[in-house]
mmCIF file of C-alpha atoms in Angstrom:
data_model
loop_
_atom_site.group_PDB
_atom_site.id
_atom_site.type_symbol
_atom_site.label_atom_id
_atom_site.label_comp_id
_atom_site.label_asym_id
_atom_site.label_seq_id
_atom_site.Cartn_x
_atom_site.Cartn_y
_atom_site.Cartn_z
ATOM 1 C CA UNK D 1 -0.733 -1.108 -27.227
ATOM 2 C CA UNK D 2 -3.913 -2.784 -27.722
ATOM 3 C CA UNK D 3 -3.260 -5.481 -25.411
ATOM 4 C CA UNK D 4 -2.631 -2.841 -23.000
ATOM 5 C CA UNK D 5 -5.815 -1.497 -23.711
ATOM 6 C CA UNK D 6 -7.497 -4.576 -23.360
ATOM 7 C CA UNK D 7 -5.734 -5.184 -19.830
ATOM 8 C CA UNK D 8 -6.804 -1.799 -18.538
ATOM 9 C CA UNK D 9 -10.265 -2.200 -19.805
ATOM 10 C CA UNK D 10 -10.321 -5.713 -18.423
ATOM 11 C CA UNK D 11 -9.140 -4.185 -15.077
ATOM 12 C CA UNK D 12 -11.621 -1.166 -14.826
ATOM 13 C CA UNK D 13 -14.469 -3.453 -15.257
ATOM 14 C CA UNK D 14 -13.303 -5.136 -12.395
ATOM 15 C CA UNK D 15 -12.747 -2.550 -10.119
ATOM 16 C CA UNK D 16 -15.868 -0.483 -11.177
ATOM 17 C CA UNK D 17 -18.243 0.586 -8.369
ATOM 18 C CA UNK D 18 -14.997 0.048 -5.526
ATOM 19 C CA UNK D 19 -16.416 -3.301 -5.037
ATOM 20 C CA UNK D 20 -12.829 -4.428 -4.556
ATOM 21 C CA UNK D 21 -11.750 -1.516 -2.415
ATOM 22 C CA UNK D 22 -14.464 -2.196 -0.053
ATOM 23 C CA UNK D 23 -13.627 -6.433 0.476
ATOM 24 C CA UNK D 24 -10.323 -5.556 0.357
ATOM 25 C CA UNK D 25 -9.645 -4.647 3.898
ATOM 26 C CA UNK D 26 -12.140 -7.841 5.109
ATOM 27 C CA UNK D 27 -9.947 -9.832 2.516
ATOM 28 C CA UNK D 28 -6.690 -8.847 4.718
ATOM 29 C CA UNK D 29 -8.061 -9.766 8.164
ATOM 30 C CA UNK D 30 -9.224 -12.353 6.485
ATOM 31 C CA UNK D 31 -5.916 -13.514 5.252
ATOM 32 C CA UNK D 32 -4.128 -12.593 8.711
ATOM 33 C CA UNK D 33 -6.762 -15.028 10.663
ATOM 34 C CA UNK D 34 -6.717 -18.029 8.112
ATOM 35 C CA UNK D 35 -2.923 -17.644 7.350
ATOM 36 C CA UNK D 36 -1.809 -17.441 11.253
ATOM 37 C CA UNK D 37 -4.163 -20.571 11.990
ATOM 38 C CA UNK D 38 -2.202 -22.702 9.159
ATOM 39 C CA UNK D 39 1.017 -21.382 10.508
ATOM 40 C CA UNK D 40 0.621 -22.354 14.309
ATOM 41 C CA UNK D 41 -0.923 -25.929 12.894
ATOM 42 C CA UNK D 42 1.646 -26.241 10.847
ATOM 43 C CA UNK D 43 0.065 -26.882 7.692
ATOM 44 C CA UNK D 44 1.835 -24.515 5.520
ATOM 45 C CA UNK D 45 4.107 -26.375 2.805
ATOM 46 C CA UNK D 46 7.888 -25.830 2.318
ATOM 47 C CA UNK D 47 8.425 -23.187 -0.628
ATOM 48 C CA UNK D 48 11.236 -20.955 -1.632
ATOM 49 C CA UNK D 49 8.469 -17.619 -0.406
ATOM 50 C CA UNK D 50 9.512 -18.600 3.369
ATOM 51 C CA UNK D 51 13.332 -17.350 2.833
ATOM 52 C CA UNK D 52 13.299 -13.849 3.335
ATOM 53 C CA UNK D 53 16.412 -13.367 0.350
ATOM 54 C CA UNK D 54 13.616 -14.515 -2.004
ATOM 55 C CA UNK D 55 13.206 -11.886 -5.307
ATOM 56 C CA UNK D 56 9.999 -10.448 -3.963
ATOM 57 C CA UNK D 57 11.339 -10.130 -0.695
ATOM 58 C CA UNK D 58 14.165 -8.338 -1.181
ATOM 59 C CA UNK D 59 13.639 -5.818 -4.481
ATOM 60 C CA UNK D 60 9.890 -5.207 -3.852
ATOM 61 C CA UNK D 61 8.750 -5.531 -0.297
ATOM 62 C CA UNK D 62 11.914 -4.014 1.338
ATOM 63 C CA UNK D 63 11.005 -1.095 -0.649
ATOM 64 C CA UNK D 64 7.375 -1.361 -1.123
ATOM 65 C CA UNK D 65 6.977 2.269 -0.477
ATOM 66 C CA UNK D 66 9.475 3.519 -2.954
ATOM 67 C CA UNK D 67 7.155 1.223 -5.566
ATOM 68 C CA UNK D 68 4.006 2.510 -4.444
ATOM 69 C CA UNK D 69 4.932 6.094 -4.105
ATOM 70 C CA UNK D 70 7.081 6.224 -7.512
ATOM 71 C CA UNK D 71 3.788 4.644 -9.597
ATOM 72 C CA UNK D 72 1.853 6.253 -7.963
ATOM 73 C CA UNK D 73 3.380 10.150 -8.341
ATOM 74 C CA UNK D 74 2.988 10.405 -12.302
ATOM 75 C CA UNK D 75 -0.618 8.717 -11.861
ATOM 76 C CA UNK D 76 -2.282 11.364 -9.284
ATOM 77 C CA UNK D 77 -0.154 13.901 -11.127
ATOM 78 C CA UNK D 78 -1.476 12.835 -14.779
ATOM 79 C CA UNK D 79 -5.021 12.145 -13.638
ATOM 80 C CA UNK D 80 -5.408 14.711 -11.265
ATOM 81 C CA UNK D 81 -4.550 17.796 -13.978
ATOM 82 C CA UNK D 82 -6.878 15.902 -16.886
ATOM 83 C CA UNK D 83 -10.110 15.686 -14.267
ATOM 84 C CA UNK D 84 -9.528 19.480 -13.591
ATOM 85 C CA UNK D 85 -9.424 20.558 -16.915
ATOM 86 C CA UNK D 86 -12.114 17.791 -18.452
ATOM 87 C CA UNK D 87 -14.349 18.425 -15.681
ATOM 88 C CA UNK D 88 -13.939 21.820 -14.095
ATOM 89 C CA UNK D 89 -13.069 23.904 -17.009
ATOM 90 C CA UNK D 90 -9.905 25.339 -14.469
ATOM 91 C CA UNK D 91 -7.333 27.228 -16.314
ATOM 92 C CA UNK D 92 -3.559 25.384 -16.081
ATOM 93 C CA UNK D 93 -2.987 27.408 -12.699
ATOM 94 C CA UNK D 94 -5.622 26.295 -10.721
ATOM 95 C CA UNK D 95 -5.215 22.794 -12.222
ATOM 96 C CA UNK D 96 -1.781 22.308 -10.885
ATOM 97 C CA UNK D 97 -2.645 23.499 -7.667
ATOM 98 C CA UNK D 98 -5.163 20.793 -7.717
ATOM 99 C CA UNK D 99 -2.654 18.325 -8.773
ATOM 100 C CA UNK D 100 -0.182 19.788 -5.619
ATOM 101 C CA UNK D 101 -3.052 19.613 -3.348
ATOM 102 C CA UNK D 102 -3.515 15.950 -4.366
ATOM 103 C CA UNK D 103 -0.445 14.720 -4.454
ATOM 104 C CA UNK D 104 0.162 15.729 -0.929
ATOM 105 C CA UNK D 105 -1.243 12.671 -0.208
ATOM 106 C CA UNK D 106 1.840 10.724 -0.845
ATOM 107 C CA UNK D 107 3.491 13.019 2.016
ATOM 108 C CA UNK D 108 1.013 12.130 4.395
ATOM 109 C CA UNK D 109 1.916 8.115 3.234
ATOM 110 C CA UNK D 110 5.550 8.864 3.442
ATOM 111 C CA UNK D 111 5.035 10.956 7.150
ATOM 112 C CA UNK D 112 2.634 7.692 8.211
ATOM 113 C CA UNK D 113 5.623 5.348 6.340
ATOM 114 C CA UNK D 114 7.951 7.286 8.095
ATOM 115 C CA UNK D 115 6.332 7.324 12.192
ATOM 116 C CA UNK D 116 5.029 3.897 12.325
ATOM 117 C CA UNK D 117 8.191 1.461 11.330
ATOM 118 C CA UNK D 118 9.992 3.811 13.590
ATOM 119 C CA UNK D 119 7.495 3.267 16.119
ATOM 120 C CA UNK D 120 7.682 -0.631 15.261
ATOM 121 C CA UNK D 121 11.536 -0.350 16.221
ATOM 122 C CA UNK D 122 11.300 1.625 19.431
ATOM 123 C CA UNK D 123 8.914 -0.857 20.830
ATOM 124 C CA UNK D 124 10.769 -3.849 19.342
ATOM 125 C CA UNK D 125 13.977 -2.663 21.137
ATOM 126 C CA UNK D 126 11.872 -1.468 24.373
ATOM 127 C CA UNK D 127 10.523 -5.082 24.596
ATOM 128 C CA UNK D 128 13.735 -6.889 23.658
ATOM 129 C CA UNK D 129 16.298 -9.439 25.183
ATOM 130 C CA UNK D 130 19.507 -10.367 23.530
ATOM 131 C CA UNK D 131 20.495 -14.187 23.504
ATOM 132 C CA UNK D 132 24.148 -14.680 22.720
ATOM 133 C CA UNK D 133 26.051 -18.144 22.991
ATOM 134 C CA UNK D 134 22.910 -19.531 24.542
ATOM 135 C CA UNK D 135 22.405 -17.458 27.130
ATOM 136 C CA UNK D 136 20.009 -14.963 28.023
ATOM 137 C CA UNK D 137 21.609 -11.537 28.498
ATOM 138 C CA UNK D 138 20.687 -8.679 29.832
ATOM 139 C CA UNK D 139 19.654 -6.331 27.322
ATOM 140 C CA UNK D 140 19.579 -2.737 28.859
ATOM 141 C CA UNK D 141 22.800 -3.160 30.577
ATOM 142 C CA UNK D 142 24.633 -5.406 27.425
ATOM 143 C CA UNK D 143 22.369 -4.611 24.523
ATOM 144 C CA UNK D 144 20.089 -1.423 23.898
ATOM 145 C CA UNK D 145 19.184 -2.134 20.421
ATOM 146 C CA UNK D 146 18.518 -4.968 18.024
ATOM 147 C CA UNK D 147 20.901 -3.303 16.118
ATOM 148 C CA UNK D 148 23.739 -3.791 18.812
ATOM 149 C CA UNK D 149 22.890 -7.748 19.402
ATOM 150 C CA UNK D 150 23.076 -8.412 15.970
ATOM 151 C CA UNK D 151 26.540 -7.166 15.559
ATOM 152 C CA UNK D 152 27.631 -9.570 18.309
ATOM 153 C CA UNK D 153 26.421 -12.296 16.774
ATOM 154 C CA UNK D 154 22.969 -12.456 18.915
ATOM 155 C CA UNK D 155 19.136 -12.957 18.646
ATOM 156 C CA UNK D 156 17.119 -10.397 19.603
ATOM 157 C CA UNK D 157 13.658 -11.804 20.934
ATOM 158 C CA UNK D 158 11.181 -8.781 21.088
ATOM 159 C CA UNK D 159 7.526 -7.939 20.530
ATOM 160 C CA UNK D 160 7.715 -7.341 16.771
ATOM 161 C CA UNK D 161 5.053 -5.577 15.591
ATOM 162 C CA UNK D 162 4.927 -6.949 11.451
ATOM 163 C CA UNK D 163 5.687 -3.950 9.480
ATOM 164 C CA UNK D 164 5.059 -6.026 6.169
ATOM 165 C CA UNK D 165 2.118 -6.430 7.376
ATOM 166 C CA UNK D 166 1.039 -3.259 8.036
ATOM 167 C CA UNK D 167 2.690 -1.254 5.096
ATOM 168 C CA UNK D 168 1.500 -3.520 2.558
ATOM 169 C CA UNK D 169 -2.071 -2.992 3.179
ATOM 170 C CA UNK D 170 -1.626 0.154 3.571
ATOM 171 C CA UNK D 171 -0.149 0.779 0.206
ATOM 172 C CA UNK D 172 -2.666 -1.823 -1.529
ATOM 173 C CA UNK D 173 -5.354 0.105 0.264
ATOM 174 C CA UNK D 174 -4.287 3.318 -1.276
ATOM 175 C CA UNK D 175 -3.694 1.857 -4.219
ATOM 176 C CA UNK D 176 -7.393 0.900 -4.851
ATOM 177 C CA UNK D 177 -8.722 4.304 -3.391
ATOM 178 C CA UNK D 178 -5.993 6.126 -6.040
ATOM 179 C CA UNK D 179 -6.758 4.454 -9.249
ATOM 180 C CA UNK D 180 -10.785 4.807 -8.600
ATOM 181 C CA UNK D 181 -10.713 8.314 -10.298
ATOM 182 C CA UNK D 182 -10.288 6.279 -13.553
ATOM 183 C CA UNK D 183 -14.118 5.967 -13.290
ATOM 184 C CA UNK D 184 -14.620 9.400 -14.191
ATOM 185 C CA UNK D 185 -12.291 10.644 -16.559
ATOM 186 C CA UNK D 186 -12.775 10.998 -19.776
ATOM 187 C CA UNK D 187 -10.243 10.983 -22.308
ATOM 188 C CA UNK D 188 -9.945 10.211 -25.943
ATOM 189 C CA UNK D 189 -9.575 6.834 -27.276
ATOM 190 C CA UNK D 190 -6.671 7.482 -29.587
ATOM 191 C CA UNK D 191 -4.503 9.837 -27.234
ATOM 192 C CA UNK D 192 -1.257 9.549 -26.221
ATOM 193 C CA UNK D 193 -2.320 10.120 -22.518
ATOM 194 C CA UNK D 194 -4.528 7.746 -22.679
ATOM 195 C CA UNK D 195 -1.443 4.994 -23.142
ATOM 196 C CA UNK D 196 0.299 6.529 -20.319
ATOM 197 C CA UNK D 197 -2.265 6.446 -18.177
ATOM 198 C CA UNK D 198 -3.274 2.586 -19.253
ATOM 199 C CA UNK D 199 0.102 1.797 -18.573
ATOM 200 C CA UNK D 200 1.036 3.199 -14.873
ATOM 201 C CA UNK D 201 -2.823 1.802 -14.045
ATOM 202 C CA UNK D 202 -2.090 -1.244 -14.982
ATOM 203 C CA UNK D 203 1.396 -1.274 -13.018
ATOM 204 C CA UNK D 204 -0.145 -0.361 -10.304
ATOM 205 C CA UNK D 205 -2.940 -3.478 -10.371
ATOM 206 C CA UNK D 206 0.117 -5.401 -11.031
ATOM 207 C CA UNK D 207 1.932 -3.709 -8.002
ATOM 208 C CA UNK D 208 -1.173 -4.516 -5.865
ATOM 209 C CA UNK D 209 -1.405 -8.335 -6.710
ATOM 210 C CA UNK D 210 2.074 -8.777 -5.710
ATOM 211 C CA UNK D 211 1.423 -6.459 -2.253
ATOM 212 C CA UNK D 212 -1.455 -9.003 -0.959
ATOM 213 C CA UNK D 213 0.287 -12.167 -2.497
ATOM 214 C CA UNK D 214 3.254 -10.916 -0.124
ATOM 215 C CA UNK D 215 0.540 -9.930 2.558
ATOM 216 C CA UNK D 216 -0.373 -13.501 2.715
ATOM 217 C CA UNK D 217 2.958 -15.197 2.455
ATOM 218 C CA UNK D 218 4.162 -13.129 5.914
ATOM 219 C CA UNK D 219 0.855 -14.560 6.980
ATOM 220 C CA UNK D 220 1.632 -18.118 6.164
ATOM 221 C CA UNK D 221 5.378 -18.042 7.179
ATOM 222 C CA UNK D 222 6.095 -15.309 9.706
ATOM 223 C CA UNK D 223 5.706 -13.848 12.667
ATOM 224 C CA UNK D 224 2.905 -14.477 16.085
ATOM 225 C CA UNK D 225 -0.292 -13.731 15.411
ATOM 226 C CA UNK D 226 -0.342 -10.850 17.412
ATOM 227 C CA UNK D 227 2.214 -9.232 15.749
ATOM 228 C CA UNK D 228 0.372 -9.732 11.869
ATOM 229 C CA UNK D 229 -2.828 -8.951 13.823
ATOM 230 C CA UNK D 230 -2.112 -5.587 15.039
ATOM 231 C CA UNK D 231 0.156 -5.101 11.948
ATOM 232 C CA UNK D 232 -2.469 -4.898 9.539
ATOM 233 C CA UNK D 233 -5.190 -3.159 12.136
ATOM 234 C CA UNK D 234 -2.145 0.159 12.250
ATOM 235 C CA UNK D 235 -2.518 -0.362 8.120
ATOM 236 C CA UNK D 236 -6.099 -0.075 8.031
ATOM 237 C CA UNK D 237 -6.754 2.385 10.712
ATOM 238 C CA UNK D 238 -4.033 4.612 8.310
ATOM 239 C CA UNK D 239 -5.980 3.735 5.486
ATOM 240 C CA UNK D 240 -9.263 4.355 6.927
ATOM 241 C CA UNK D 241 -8.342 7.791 9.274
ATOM 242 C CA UNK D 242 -7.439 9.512 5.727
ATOM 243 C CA UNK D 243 -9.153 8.064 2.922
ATOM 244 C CA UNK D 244 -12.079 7.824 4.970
ATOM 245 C CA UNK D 245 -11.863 10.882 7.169
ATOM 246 C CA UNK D 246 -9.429 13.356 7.227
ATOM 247 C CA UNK D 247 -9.529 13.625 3.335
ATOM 248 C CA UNK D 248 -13.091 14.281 3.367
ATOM 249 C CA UNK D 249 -12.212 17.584 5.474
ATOM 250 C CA UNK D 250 -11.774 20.919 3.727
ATOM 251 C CA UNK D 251 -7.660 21.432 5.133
ATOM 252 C CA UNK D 252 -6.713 18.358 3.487
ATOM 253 C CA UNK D 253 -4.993 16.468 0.435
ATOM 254 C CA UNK D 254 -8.853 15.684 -0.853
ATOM 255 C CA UNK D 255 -9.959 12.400 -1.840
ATOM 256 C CA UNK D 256 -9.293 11.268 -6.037
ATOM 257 C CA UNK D 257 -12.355 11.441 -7.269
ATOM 258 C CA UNK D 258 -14.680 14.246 -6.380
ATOM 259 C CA UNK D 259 -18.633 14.220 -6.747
ATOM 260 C CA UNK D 260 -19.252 13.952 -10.154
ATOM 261 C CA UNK D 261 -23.020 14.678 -11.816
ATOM 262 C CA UNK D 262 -24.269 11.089 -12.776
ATOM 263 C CA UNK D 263 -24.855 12.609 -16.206
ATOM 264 C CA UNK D 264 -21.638 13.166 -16.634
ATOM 265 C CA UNK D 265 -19.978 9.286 -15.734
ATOM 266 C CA UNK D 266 -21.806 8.494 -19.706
ATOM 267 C CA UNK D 267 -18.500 9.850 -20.996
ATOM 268 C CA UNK D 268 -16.398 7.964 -18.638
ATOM 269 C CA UNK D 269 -12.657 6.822 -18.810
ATOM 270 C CA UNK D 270 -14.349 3.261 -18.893
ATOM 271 C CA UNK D 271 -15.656 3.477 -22.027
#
């Protein structure tokens, strides 16, 4: 437990102030530009992170969204109530309302999720041509869907939007906006909560290291720059149209952390 605390402490100093949460999205575009440049000049070493069937791969980016949604549900939830109470004095009815209100935020995720790798698809199979036993086919008359060339033993060439690269920014993006209401929550150093809440912070940090690590090895290893490019611009334009619009509207989830009194961030979570 006290190495936990140590790691969460360690990590709040870190990410005090949203310094991080502000490079972050430079730090992406940054990653796309340099990683794409070493891919097309063929610079980028051999490793076991360019086969898709590697660990990360397969039981954490092909589900990202289950990982960031699942961590992230019991932390908005936990947080969320403890801020209303510590903060607003609200009785346990208007707290969980608060705590509903806020965690409809991971329904606007899953909707955004939900539209935009669908979208990816539809203009992936829109754009597509189906090569089977060397030769080009025909796709609307032979082959309507990726789905349907790859059953025949094809390759489907088609403008393929990176969805990796768009979903895990996205979800690192969130992420860093989420576990900001740390800076203003008090809670005592002995409690049980507090252990709970050191713990799914931490995860999520974890969660978020692999996220960009990944971010940059689809960089490095796959797809045309174009397709990482406007990948991670449909991530950030997510991020930024809620976290830094829509959720400072009335009719909306709300963002984590609301104006606190700079008297009161003396009795922060922090310390």
């Amino acid at each position: 437990m006290e190495r936990l605390e140590r790691s969460g402490r360690w990590l709040r100093a870190g990410l005090a102030g949203g310094r991080v949460s502000r490079r972050l999205p430079w730090l992406l575009l940054a990653i796309v530009l340099l990683g794409s440049a070493l891919k097309d000049g063929d610079l980028v070493p051999e490793t076991p992170m360019q086969n898709k069937r590697n660990p990360l791969n397969v039981y954490f980016v092909k589900v990202a969204w289950a990982w960031t949604f699942w961590l992230l549900l019991p932390f908005m939830a936990v947080t969320t109530y403890q801020f209303a109470k510590s903060k607003f004095l609200y009785g346990a009815t208007k707290s969980v309302l608060m705590v509903l209100r806020r965690l409809s935020a991971l329904a606007v995720g899953t909707a955004i999720w939900y539209v935009c790798t669908g979208l990816f698809m539809y203009i992936e199979n829109l754009t597509g041509t189906c090569s089977t036993s060397g030769k080009l086919q025909e796709p609307r008359r032979l082959y309507a869907t990726k789905q349907e060339c790859h059953q025949n033993n094809g390759i489907w060439d088609g403008f393929d939007i990176s969805g990796h690269c768009f979903l895990l920014s996205y979800c690192a993006l969130m992420i860093m906006e989420e576990v900001g209401v740390l800076e203003g929550l008090a809670i005592d150093q002995n409690s049980k909560l507090r252990v709970v809440i050191n713990g799914l912070f931490v995860s999520l940090c974890f969660l978020t290291v692999i996220w960009v690590f990944m971010f940059l090895c689809t960089a490095v290893y796959f797809h045309d720059f174009s397709q990482k490019l406007l990948g991670v611009l449909i991530g950030l334009s997510a991020w930024y149209g809620t976290y830094r619009f829509w959720y400072l509207k009335p009719f909306s989830p709300g963002l984590p952390l609301p104006n606190i009194p700079l008297s009161s961030k003396k009795h922060s979570y922090s310390r």
